[in-house]
PDB file of C-alpha atoms and ligand atoms in Angstrom:
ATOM      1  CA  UNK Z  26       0.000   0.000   0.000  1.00 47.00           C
ATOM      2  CA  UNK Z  27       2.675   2.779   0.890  1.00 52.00           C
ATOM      3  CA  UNK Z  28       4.309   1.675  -3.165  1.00 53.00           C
ATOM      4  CA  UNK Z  29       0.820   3.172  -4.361  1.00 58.00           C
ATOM      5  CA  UNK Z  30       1.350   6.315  -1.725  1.00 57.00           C
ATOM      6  CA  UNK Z  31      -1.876   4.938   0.131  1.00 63.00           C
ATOM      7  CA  UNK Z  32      -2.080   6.031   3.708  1.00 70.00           C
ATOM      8  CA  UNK Z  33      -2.061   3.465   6.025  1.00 72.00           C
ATOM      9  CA  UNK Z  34      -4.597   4.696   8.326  1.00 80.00           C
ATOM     10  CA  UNK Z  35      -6.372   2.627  11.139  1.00 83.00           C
ATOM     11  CA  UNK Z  36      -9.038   1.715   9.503  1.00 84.00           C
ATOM     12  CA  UNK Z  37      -6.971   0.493   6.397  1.00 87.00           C
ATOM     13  CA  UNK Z  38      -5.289  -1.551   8.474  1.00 88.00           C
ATOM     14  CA  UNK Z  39      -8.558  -2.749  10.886  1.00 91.00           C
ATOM     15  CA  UNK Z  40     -10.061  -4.206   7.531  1.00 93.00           C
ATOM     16  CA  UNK Z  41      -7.081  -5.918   6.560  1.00 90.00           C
ATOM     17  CA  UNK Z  42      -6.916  -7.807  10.102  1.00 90.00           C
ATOM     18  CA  UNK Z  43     -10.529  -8.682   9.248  1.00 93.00           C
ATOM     19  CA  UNK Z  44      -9.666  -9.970   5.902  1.00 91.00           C
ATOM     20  CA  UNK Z  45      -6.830 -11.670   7.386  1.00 87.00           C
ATOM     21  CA  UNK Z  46      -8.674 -13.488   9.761  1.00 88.00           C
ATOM     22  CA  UNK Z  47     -11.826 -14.245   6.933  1.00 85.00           C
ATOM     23  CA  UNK Z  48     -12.255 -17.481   5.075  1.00 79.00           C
ATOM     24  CA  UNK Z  49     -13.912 -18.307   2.240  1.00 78.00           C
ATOM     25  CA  UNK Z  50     -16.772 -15.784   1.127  1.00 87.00           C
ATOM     26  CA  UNK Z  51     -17.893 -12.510   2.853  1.00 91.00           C
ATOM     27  CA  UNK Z  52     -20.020  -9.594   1.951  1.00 92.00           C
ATOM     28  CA  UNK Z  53     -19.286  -6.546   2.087  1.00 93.00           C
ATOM     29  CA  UNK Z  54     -21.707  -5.411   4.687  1.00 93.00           C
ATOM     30  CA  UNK Z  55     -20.235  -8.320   6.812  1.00 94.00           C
ATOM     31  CA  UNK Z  56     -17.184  -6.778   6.307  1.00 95.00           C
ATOM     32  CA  UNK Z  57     -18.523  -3.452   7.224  1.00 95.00           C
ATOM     33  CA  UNK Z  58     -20.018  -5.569  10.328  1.00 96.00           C
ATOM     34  CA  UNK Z  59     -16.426  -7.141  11.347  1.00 95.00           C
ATOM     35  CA  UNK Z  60     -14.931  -4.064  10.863  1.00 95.00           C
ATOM     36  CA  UNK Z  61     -17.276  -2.213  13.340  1.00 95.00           C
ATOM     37  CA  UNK Z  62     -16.670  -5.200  16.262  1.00 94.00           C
ATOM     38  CA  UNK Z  63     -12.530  -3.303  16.536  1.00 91.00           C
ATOM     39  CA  UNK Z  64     -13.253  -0.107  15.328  1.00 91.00           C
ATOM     40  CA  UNK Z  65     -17.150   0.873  15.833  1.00 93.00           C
ATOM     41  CA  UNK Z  66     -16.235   4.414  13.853  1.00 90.00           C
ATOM     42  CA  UNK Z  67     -15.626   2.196  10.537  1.00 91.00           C
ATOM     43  CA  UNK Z  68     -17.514   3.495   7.807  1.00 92.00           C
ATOM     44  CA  UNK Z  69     -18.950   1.755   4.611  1.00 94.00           C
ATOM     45  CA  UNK Z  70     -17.335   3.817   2.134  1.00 94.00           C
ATOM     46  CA  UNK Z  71     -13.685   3.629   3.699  1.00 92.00           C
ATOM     47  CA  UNK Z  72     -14.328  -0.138   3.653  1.00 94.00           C
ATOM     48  CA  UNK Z  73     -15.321  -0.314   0.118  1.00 94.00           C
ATOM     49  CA  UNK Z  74     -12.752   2.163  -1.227  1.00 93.00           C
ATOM     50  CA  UNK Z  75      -9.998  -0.254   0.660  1.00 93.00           C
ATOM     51  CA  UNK Z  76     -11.374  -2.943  -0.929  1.00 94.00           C
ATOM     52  CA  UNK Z  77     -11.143  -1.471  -4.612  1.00 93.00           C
ATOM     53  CA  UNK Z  78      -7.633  -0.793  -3.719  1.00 92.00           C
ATOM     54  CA  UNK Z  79      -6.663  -4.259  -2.390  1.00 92.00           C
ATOM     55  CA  UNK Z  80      -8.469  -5.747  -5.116  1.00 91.00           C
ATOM     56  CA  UNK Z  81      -6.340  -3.112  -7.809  1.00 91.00           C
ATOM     57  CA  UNK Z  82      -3.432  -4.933  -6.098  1.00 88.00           C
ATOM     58  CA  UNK Z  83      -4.784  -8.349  -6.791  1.00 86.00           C
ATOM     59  CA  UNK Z  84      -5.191  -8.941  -2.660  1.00 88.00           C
ATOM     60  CA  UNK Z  85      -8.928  -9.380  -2.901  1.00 91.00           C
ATOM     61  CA  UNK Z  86     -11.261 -10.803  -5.547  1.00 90.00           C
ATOM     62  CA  UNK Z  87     -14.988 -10.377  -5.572  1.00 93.00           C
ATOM     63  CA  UNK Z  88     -17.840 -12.174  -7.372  1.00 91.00           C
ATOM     64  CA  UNK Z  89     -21.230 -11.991  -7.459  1.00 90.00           C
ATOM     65  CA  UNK Z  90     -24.456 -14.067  -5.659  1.00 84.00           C
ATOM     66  CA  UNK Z  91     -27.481 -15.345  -7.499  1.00 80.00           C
ATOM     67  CA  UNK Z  92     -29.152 -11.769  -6.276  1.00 81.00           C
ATOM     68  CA  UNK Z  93     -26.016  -9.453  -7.407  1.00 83.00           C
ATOM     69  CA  UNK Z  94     -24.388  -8.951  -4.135  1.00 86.00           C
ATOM     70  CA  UNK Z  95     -21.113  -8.623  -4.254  1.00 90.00           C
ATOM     71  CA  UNK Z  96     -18.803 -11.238  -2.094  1.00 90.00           C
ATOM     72  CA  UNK Z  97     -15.259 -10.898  -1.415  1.00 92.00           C
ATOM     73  CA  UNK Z  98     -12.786 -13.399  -1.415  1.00 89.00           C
ATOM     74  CA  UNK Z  99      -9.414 -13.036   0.267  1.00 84.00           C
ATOM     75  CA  UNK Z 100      -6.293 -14.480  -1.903  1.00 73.00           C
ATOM     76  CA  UNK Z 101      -4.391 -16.158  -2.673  1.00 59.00           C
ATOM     77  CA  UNK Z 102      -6.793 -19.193  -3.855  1.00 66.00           C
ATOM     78  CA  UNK Z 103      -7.658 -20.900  -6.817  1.00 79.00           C
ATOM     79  CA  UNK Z 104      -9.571 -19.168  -9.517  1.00 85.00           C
ATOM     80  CA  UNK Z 105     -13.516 -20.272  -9.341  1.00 91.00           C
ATOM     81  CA  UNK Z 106     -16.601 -19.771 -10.028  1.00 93.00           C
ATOM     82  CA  UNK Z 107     -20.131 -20.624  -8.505  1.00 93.00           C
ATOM     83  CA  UNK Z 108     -23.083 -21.986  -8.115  1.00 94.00           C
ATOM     84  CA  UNK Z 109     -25.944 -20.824  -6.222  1.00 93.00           C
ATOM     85  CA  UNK Z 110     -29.184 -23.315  -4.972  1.00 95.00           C
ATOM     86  CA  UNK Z 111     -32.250 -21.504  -5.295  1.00 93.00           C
ATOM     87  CA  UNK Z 112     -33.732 -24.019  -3.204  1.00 94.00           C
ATOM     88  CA  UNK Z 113     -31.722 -24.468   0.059  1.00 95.00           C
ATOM     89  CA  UNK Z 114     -29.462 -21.141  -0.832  1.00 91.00           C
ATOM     90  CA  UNK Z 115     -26.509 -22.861  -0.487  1.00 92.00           C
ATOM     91  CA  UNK Z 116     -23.283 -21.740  -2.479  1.00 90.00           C
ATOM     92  CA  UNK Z 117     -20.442 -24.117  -4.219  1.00 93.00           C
ATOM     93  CA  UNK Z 118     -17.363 -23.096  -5.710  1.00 92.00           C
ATOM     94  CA  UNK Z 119     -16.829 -24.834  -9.208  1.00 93.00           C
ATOM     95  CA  UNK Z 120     -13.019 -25.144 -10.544  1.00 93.00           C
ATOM     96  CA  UNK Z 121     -11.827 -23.820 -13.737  1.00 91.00           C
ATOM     97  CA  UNK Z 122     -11.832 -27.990 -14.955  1.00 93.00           C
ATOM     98  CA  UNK Z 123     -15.373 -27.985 -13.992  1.00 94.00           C
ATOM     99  CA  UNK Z 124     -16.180 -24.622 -16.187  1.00 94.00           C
ATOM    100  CA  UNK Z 125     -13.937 -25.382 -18.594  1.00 94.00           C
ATOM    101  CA  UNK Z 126     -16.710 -27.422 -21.137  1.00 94.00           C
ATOM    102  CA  UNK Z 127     -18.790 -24.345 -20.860  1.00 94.00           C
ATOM    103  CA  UNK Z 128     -15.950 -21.483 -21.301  1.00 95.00           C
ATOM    104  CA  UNK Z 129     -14.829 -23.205 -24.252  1.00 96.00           C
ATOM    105  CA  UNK Z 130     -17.815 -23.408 -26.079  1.00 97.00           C
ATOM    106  CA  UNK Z 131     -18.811 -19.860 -25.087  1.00 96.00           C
ATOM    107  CA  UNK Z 132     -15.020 -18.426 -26.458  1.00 97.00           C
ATOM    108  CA  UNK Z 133     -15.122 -20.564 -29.511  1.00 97.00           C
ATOM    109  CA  UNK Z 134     -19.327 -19.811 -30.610  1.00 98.00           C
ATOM    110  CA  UNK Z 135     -19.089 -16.205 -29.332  1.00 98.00           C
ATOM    111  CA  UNK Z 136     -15.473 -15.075 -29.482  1.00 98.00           C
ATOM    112  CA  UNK Z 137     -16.245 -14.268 -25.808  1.00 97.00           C
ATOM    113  CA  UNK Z 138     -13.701 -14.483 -22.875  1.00 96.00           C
ATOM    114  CA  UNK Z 139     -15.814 -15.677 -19.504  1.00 94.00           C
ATOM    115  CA  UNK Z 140     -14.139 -14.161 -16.390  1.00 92.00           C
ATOM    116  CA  UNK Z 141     -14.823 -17.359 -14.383  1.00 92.00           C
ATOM    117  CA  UNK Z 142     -14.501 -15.187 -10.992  1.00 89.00           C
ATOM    118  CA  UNK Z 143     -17.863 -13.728 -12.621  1.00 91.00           C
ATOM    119  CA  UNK Z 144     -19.164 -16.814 -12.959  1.00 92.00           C
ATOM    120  CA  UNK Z 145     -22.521 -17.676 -10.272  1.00 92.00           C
ATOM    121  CA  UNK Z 146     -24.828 -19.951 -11.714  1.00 93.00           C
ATOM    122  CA  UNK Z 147     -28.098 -20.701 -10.310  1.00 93.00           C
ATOM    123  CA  UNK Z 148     -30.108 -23.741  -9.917  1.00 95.00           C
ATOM    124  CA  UNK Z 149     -31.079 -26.475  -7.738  1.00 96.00           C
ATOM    125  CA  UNK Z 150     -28.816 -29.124  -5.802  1.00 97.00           C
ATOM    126  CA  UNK Z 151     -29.095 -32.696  -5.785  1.00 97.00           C
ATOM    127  CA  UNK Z 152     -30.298 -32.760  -1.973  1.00 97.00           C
ATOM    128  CA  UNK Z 153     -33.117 -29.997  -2.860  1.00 97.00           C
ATOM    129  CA  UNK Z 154     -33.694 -32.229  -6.440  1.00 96.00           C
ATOM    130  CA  UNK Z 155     -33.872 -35.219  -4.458  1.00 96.00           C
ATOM    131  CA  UNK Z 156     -36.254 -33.976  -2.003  1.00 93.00           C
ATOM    132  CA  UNK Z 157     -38.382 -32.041  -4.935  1.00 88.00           C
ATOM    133  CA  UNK Z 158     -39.095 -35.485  -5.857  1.00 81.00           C
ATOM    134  CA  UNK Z 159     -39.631 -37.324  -2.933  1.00 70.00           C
TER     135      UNK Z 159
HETATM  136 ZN1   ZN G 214     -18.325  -7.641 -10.179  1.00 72.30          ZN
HETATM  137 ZN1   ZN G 215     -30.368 -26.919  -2.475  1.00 72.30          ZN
HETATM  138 ZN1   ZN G 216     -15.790 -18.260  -4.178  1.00 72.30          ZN
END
């Protein structure tokens, strides 16, 4: 952060503690939420501006839920994208080898590059299937 002439002020470096301490997927608003349990003056906006930077310096990736919130991912992991039950809500991360069928035939039909970080898919598990059925 002090390469890009970024202050490192206490909030900064509250929300990277969070992040430090965060696995997996979090919203921002948890974030926000976190972030208010060490430093209850921590405002949205400083939150979201630090993540923009951290994610400009490849620190932090976000993607997107079934209902276009954004969630935050703290790297380094491996590239993924998701899928989203619309029965039971539940999330699952899907590898690039998973994806990779549909990416293909999207970049050769369309010419079009999928950013599989981008990529939430929503449907129905097998459990929720299963019990559709039953
Ligand atoms: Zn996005
Ligand atoms: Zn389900
Ligand atoms: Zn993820």
């Amino acid at each position: 952060m002090h390469a890009r002439g970024l202050r490192w002020t206490p909030q900064r470096r509250t929300l990277i503690e969070v992040l430090s301490r965060t696995d997996g997927h979090v919203t921002g608003a948890e974030l926000v939420e976190r972030c208010r349990e060490h430093d209850p003056a921590t405002t949205p906006s400083t939150v979201y501006r630090t993540l923009d930077v951290l994610e400009g310096l490849g620190l932090v990736s976000h993607s997107h839920g079934v209902n276009g919130r954004e969630e935050f991912h703290v790297l380094p992991e491996a590239i993924h994208g998701h899928l989203h039950c619309a029965g039971c809500g539940q999330a699952w991360e899907i590898s690039l080898e998973e994806a990779g069928a549909l990416v293909d035939s999207i970049q050769r039909s369309r010419g079009f590059a999928v950013d599989v970080t981008h990529l939430s898919i929503a449907g129905v598990c097998a459990g929720c299937a299963a019990a559709g059925e039953a």
